[in-house]
Short mmCIF file of C-alpha atoms and ligand atoms in Angstrom, two decimals:
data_model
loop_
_atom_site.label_atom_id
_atom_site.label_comp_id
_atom_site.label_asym_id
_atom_site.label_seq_id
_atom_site.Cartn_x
_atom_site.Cartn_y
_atom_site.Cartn_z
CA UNK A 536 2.48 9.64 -1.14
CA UNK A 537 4.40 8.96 1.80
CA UNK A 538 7.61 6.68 2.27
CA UNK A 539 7.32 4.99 5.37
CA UNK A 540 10.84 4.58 6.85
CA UNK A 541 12.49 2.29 8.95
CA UNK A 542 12.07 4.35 12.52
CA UNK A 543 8.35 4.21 12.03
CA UNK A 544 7.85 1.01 10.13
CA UNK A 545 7.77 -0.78 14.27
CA UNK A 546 4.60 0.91 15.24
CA UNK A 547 2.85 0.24 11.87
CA UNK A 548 4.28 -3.49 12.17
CA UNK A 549 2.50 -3.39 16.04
CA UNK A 550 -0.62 -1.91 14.57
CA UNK A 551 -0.81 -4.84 11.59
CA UNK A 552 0.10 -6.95 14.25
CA UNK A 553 -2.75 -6.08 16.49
CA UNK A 554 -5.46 -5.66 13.60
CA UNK A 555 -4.66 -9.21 12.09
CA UNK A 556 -4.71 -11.15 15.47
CA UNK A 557 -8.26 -9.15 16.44
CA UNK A 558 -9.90 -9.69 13.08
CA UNK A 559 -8.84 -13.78 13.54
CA UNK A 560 -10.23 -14.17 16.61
CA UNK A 561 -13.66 -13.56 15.50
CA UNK A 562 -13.33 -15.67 12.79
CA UNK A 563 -12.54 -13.20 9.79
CA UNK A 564 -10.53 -14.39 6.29
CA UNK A 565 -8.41 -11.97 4.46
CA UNK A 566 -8.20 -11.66 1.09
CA UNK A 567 -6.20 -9.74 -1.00
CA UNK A 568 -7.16 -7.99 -4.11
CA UNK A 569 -5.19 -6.09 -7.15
CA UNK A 570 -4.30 -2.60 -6.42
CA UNK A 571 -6.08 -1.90 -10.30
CA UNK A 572 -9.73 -2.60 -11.31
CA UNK A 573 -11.62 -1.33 -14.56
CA UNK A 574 -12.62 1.64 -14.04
CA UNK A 575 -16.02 1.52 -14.82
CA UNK A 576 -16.23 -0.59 -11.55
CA UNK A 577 -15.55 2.19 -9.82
CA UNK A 578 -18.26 4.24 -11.40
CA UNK A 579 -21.14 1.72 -11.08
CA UNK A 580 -20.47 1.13 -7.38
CA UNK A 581 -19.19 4.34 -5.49
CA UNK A 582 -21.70 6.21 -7.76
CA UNK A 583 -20.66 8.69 -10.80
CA UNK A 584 -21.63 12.06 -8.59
CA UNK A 585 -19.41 11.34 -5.70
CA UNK A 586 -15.92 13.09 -4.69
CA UNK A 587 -14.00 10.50 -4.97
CA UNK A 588 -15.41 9.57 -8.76
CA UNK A 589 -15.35 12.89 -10.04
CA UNK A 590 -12.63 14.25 -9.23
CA UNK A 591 -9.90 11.45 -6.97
CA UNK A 592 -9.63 8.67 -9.35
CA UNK A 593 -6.29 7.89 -10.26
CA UNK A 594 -7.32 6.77 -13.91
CA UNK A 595 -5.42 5.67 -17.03
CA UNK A 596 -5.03 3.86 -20.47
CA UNK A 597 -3.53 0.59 -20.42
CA UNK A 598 -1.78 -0.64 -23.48
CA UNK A 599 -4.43 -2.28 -24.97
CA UNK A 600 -6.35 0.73 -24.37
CA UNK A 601 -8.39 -0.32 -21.61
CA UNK A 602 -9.24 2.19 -18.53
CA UNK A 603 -7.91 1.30 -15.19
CA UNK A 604 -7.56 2.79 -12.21
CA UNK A 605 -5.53 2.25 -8.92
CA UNK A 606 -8.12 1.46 -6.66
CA UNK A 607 -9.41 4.58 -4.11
CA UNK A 608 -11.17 2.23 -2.15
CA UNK A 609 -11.48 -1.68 -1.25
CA UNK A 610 -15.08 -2.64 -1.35
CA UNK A 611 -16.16 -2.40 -4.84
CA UNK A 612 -12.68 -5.10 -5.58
CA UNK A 613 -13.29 -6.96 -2.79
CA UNK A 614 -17.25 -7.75 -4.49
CA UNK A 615 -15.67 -7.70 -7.76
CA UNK A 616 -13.32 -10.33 -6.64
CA UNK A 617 -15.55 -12.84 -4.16
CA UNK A 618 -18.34 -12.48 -6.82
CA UNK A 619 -16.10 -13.83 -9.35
CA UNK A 620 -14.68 -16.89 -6.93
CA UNK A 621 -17.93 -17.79 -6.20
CA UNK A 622 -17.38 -17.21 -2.86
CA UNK A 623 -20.81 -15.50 -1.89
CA UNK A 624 -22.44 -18.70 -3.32
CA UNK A 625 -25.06 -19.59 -0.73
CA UNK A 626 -22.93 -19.14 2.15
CA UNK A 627 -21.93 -16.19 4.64
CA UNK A 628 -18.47 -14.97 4.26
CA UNK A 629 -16.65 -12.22 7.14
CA UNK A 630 -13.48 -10.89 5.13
CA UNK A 631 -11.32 -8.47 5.45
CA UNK A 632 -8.21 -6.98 3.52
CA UNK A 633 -5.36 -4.01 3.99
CA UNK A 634 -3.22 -2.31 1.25
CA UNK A 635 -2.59 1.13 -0.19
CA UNK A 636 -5.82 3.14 -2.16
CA UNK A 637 -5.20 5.91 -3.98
CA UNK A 638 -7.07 9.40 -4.19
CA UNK A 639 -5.84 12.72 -5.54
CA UNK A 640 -6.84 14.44 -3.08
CA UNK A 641 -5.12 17.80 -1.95
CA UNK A 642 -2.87 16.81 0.62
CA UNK A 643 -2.43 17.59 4.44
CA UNK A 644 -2.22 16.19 7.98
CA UNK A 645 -4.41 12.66 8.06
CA UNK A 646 -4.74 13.40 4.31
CA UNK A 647 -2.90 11.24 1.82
CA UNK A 648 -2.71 10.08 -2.29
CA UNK A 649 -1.36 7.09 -1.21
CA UNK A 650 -2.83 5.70 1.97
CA UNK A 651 -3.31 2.47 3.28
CA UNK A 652 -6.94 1.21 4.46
CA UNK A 653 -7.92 -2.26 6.74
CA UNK A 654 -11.43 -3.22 5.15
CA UNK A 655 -14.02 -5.71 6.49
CA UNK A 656 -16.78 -7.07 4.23
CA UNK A 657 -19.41 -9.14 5.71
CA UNK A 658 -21.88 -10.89 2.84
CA UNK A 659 -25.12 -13.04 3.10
CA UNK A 660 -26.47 -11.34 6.76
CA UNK A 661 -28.78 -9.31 6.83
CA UNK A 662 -29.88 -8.62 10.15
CA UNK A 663 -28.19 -5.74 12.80
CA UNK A 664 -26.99 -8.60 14.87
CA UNK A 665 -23.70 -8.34 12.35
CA UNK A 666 -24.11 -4.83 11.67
CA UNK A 667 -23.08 -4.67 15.77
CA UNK A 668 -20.54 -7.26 15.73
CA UNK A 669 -18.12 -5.04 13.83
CA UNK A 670 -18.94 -2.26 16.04
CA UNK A 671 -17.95 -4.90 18.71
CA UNK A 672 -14.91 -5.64 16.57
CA UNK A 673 -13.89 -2.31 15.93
CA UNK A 674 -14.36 -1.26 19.95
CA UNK A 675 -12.12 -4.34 20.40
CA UNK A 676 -9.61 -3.10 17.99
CA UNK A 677 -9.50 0.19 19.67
CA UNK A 678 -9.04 -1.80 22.84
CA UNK A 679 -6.24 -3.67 21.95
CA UNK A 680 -4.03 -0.86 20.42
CA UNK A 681 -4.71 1.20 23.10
CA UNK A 682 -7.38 4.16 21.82
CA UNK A 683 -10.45 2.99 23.68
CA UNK A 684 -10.99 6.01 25.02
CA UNK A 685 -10.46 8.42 22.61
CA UNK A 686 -12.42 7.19 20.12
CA UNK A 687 -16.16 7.85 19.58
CA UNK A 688 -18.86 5.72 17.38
CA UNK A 689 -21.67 8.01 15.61
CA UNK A 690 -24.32 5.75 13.93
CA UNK A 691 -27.61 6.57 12.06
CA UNK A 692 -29.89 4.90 9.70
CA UNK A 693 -30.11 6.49 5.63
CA UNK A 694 -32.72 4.00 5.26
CA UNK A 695 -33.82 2.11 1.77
CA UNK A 696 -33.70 3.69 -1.61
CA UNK A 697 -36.94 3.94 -1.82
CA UNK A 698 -36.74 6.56 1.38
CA UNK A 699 -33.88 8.09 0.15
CA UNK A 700 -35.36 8.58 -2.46
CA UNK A 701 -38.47 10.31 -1.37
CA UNK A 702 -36.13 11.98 1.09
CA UNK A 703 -33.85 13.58 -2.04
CA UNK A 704 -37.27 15.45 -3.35
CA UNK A 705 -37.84 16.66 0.12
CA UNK A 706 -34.26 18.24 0.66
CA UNK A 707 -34.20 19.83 -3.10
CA UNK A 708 -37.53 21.36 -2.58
CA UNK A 709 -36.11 22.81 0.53
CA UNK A 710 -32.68 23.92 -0.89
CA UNK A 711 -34.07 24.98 -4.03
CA UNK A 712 -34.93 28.05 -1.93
CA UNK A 713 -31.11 28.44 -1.10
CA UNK A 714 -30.00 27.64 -3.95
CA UNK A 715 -28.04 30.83 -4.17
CA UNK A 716 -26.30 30.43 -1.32
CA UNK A 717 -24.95 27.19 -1.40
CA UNK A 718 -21.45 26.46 -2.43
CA UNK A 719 -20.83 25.69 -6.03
CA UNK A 720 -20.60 21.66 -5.85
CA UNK A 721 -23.77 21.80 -3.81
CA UNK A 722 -25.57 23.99 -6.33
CA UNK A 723 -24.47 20.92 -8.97
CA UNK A 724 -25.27 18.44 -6.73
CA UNK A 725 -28.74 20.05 -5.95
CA UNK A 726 -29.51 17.96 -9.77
CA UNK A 727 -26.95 15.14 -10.09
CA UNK A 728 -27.06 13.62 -5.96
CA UNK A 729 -28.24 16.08 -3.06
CA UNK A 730 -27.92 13.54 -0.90
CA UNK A 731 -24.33 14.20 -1.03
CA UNK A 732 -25.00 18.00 -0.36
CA UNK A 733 -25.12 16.82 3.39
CA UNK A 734 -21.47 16.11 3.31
CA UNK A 735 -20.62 19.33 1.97
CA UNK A 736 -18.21 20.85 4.34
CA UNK A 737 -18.63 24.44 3.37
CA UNK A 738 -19.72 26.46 6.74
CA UNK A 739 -22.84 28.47 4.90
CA UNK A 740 -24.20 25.31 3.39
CA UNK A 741 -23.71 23.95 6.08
CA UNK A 742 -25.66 26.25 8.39
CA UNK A 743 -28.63 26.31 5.60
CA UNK A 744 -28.72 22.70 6.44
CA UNK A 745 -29.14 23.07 9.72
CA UNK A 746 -32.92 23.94 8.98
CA UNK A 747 -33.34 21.30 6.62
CA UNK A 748 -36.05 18.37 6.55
CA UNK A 749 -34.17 15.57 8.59
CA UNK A 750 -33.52 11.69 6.95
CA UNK A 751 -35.27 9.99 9.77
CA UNK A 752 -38.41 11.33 9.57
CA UNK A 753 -38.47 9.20 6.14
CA UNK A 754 -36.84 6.29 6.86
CA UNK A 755 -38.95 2.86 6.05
CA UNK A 756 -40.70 0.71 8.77
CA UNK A 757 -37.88 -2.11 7.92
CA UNK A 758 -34.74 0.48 8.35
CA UNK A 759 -36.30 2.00 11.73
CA UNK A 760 -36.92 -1.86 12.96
CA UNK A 761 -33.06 -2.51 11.74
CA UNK A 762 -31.73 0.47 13.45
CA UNK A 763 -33.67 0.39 16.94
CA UNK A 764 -32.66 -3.14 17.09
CA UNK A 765 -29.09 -2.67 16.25
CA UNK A 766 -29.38 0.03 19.22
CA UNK A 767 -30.62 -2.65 21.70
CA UNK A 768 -27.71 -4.76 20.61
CA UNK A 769 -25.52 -2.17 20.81
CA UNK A 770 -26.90 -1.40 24.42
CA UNK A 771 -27.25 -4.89 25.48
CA UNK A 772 -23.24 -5.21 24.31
CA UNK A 773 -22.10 -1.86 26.31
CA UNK A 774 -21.04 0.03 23.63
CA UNK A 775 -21.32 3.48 23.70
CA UNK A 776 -22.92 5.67 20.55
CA UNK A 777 -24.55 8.62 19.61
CA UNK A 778 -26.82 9.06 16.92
CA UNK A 779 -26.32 11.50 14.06
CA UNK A 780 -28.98 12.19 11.63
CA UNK A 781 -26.64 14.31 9.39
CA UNK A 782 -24.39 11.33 9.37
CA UNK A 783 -24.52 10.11 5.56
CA UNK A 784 -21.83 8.65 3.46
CA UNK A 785 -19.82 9.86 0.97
CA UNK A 786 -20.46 6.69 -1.79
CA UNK A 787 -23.79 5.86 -2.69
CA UNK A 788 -23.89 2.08 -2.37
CA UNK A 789 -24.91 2.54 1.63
CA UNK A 790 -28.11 2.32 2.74
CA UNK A 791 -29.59 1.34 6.36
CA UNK A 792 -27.06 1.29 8.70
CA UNK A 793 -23.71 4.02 8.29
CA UNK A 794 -21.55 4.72 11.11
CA UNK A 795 -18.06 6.40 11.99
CA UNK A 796 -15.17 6.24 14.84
CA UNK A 797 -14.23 9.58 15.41
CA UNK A 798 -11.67 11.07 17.33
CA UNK A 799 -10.98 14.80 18.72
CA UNK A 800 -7.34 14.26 19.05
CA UNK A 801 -6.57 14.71 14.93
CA UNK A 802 -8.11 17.81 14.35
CA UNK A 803 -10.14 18.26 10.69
CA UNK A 804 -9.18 14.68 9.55
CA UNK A 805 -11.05 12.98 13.04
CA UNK A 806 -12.54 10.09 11.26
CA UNK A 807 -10.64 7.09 11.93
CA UNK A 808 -13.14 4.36 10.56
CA UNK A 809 -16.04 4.32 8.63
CA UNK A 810 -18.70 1.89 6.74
CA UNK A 811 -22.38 0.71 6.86
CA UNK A 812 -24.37 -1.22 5.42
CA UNK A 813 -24.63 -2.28 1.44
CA UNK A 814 -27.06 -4.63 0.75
CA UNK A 815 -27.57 -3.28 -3.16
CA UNK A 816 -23.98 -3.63 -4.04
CA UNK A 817 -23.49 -7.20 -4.79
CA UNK A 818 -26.56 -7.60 -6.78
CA UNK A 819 -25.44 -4.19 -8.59
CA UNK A 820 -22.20 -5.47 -9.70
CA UNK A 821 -24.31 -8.62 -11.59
CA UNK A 822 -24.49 -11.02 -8.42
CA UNK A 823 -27.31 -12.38 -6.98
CA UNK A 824 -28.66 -10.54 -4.41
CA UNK A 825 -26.63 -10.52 -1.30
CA UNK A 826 -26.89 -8.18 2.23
CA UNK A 827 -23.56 -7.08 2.80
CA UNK A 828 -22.26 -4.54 5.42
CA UNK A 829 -18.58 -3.01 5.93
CA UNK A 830 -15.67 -0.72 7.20
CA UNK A 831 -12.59 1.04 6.22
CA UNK A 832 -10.52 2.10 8.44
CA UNK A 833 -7.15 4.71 7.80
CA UNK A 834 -4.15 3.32 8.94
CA UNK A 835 -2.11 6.54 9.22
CA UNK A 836 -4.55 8.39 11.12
CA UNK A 837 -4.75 5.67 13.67
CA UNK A 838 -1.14 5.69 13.45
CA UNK A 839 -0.49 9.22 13.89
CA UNK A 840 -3.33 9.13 17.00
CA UNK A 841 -0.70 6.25 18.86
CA UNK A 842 1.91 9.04 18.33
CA UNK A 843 0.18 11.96 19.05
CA UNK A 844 -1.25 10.34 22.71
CA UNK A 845 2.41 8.87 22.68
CA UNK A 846 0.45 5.50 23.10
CA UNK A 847 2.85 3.55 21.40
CA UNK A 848 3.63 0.85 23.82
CA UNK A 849 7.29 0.75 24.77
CA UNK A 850 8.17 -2.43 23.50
CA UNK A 851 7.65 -1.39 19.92
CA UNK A 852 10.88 -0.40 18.50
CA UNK A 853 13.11 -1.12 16.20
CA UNK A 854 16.09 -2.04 18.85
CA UNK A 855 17.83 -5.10 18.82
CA UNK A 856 18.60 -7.48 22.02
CA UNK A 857 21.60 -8.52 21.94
CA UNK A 858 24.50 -7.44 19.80
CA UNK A 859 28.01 -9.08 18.64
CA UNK A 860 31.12 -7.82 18.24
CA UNK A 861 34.20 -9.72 17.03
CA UNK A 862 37.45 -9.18 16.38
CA UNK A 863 40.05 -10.87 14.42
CA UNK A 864 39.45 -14.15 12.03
CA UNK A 865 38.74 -16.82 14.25
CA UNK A 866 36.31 -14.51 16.25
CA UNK A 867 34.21 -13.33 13.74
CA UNK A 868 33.43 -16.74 12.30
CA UNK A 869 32.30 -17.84 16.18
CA UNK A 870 29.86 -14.67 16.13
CA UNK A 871 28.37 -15.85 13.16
CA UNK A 872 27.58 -19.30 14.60
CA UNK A 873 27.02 -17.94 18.04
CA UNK A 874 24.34 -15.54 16.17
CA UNK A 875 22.33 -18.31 14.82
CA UNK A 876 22.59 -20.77 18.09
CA UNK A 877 21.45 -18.03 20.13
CA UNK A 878 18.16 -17.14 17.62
CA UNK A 879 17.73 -20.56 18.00
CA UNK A 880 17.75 -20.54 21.67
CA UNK A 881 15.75 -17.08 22.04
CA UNK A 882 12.92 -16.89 19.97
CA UNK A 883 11.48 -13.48 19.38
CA UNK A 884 14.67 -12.00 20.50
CA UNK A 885 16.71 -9.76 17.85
CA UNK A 886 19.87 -11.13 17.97
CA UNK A 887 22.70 -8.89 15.48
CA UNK A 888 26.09 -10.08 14.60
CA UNK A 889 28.27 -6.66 13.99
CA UNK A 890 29.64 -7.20 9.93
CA UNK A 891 32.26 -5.10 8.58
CA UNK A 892 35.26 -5.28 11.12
CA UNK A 893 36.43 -2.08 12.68
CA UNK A 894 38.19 -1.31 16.36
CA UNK A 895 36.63 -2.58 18.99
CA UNK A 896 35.29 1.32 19.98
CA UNK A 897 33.59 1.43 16.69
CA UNK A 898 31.66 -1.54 17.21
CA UNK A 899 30.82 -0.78 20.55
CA UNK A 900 29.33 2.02 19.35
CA UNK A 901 27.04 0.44 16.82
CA UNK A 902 26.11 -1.98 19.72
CA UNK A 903 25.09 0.60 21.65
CA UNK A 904 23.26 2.41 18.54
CA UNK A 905 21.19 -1.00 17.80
CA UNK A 906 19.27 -0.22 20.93
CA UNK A 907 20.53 -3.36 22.53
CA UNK A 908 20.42 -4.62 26.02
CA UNK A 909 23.07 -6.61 25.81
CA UNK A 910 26.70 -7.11 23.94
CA UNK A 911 28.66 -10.33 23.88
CA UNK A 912 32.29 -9.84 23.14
CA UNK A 913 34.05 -12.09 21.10
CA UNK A 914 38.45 -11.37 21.13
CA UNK A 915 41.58 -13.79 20.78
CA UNK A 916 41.52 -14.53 24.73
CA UNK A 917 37.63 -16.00 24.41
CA UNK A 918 38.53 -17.62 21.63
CA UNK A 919 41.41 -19.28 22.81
CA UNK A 920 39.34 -19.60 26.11
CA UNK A 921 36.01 -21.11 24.32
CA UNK A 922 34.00 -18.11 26.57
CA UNK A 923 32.59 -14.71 25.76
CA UNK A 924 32.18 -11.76 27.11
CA UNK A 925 28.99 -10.07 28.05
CA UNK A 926 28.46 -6.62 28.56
CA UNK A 927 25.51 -4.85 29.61
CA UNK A 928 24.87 -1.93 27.76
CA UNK A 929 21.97 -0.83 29.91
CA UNK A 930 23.05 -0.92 33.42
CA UNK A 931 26.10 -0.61 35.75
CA UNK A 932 25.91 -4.72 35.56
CA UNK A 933 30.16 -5.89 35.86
CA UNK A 934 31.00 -7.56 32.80
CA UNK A 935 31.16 -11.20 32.75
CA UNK A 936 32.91 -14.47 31.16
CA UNK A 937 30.67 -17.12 30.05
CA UNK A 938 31.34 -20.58 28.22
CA UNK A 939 30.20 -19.87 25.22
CA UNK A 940 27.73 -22.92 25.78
CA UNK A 941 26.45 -21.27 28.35
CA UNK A 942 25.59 -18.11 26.40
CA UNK A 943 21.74 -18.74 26.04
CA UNK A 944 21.28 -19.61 29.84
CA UNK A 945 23.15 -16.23 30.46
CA UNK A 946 21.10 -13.99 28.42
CA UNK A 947 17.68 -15.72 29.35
CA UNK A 948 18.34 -14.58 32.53
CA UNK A 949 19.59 -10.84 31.75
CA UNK A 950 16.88 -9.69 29.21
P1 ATP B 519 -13.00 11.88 4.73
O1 ATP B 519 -14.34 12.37 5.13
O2 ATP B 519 -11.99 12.02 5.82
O3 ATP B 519 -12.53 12.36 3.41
P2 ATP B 519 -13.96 9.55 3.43
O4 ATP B 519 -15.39 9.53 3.73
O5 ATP B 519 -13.48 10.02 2.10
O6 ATP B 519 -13.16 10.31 4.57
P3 ATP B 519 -13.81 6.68 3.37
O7 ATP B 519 -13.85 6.55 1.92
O8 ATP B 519 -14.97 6.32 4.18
O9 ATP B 519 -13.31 8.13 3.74
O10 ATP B 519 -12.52 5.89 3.93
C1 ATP B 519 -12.48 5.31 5.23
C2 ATP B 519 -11.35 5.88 6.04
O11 ATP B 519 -10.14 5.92 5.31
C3 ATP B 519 -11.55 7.34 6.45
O12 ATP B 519 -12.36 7.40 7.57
C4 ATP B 519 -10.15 7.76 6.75
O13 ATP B 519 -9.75 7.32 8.03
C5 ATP B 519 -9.36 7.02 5.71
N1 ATP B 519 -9.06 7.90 4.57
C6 ATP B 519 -9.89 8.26 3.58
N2 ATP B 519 -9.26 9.06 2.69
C7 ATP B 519 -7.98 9.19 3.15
C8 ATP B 519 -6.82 9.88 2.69
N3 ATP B 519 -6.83 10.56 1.54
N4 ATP B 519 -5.69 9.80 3.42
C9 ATP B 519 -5.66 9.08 4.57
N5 ATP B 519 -6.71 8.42 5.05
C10 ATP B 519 -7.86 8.45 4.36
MG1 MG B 520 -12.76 11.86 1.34
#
């Protein structure tokens, strides 16, 4: 669990920034959910036989003895929670939330316990016309913060149930005659969910799977008519894919549509963003039934891919405008009002007033720490003047005396 500390908290400002204004301009609510659920939520909708059940669930006993746990994920809350508003009454709904999940997970480079997700739940459409609209989104996103080009969508189709289904006997017949060789969770998984053997990372299972019977060759006449029209959207849109057929989901309440954004610049941890379709879920969790498809995205790996690709637009930093300094009585009361005429007068600027007193060096040196452009200096002589000073920190600019009402107009025209 990471702290996030104030030189890096500007970028993941910039990237909250970013994600908020994109997800409002096509129309998308946020909600925000508790960071605990019951746990047996968590078991009925990511599935009992999955990773993040078995073994990352940050679980314990409340007081009155119920069992909670912080939530690894957002969807199954974010159901939980519009089911019990009513808000999936009749009625489409395009949400979206972000906040820390929580999976003990062993930890390394675009691998957290803490970690914070952006999730988008769409409920009551069924069709692929939505199903491409947050690939649309998402290129958008990737747009906007600068990544479009080093990001890549893989999308497939896992079909109904009732495919999967007749899928599962087909891959356990096959890996029954492997069975030996596959890695130990896969050999368990070959009778609890072998589905999930697929996302077994382990290179000999791996390359046993490589000759296995392949999940589109099963799909239903209803997922292949979803998926090859999603394709055409996706087409008719310009947005670039490729289609995996090994690409399956690690919780089991997808079906139809799944898809990823991957990148190459992160190493193991590549996948920056990742959902499908759920139309089961809602209806699973005691609601009516209800199509539903989604994302999550990770914030830190998209985070650490701005600052790997030094992408991070200049802008974003922590540095103040305009800093300042005072000295003696009279002058450091002026600053103060100064400071807040001059916030007033510059909106969006970062205007600090130096606290604490010190020689004039010392604060001159915090003005020029702050990152700012620009310092005003307030002494006895602009006092008894009614002017200031201002100094720019930044260039070979001669210093100059201003009316103090004429501060504003100055600095409007220096930064
Ligand atoms: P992975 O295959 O990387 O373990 P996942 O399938 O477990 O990912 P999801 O549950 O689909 O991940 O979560 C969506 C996204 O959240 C991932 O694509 C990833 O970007 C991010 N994510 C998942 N787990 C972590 C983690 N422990 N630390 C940081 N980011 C994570
Ligand atoms: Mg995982």
């Amino acid at each position: 669990m990471n702290d996030i500390l104030p030189d890096q908290t500007p970028v993941w400002q910039f990237f909250e920034e970013t994600v908020r204004r994109v997800l409002r301009s096509y129309g998308y609510q946020e909600i925000r959910m508790p960071v605990v659920e019951q746990t047996d939520l968590f078991k009925r909708s990511i599935g009992e036989v999955t990773d993040i059940v078995e073994k990352e669930m940050y679980t314990f006993n409340d007081r009155n003895g119920d069992s909670l746990t912080l939530r690894p994920e957002g969807t199954a809350g974010c159901v939980r929670a519009a089911e019990e508003h009513g808000l999936l009454f009749n009625q489409s709904r395009r949400l979206w939330y972000t906040g820390p999940m929580f999976r003990h997970e062993r930890p390394q480079k675009g691998r957290y316990r803490q970690f914070q997700q952006v999730g988008v739940e769409c409920f009551g459409m069924a069709g692929p016309d939505i199903d491409a609209e947050l690939l649309l989104l998402t290129a958008r996103l990737w747009e906007q913060l600068g990544l479009g080009s080093h990001t890549r969508l893989e999308i497939n189709s896992i079909g109904s149930a009732e495919a999967r289904r007749t899928y599962r006997d087909a891959l356990v017949e096959y890996l029954n005659v492997f069975r030996a060789e596959l890695d130990s969770d896969s050999q368990r998984r070959l009778t609890t969910n072998p589905l999930r053997i697929l996302d077994s990372k382990s290179p000999e299972t791996r390359r046993i799977l490589a000759g296995a019977p392949c999940l589109d060759a099963f799909l239903d006449e209803d997922s292949r008519e979803h998926f090859s029209r999603l394709r055409q959207l996706l087409d008719s849109a310009g947005v670039a894919y490729t289609v995996n057929s090994g690409l399956v989901r690690g919780l089991d309440y997808y079906g139809k549509t799944v898809f990823e954004w991957i990148t190459d610049s992160l190493g193991a941890q590549g996948t920056v963003c990742a959902g499908g379709r759920y139309d089961g879920l809602v209806e699973q969790l005691g609601g009516k039934p209800t199509p539903a498809v989604g994302f999550a995205m990770g914030v830190e790996r998209l985070i650490l891919m701005l600052e790997t690709l030094e992408l991070v637009p200049e802008h974003v930093n922590g540095n103040a405008d305009v800093y300042i300094t005072a000295m003696g009585e009279q002058a450091v009361a002026a600053s103060l009002s100064i400071g807040q005429s001059l916030r007033e007068r510059l909106p969006g600027r970062v205007v600090v007033t130096h606290c604490g007193g010190g020689s004039f060096k010392s604060q001159m040196k915090k003005a020029d720490r702050s990152g700012a452009q620009v310092a005003i200096i307030l002494g006895d002589n602009e006092i008894a003047a009614g002017t200031a000073s201002v100094k720019s920190l930044r260039s070979d600019q001669a210093q100059q005396s201003v009316k103090q009402d004429q501060l504003a107009e100055t600095l409007i025209a220096i930064l």
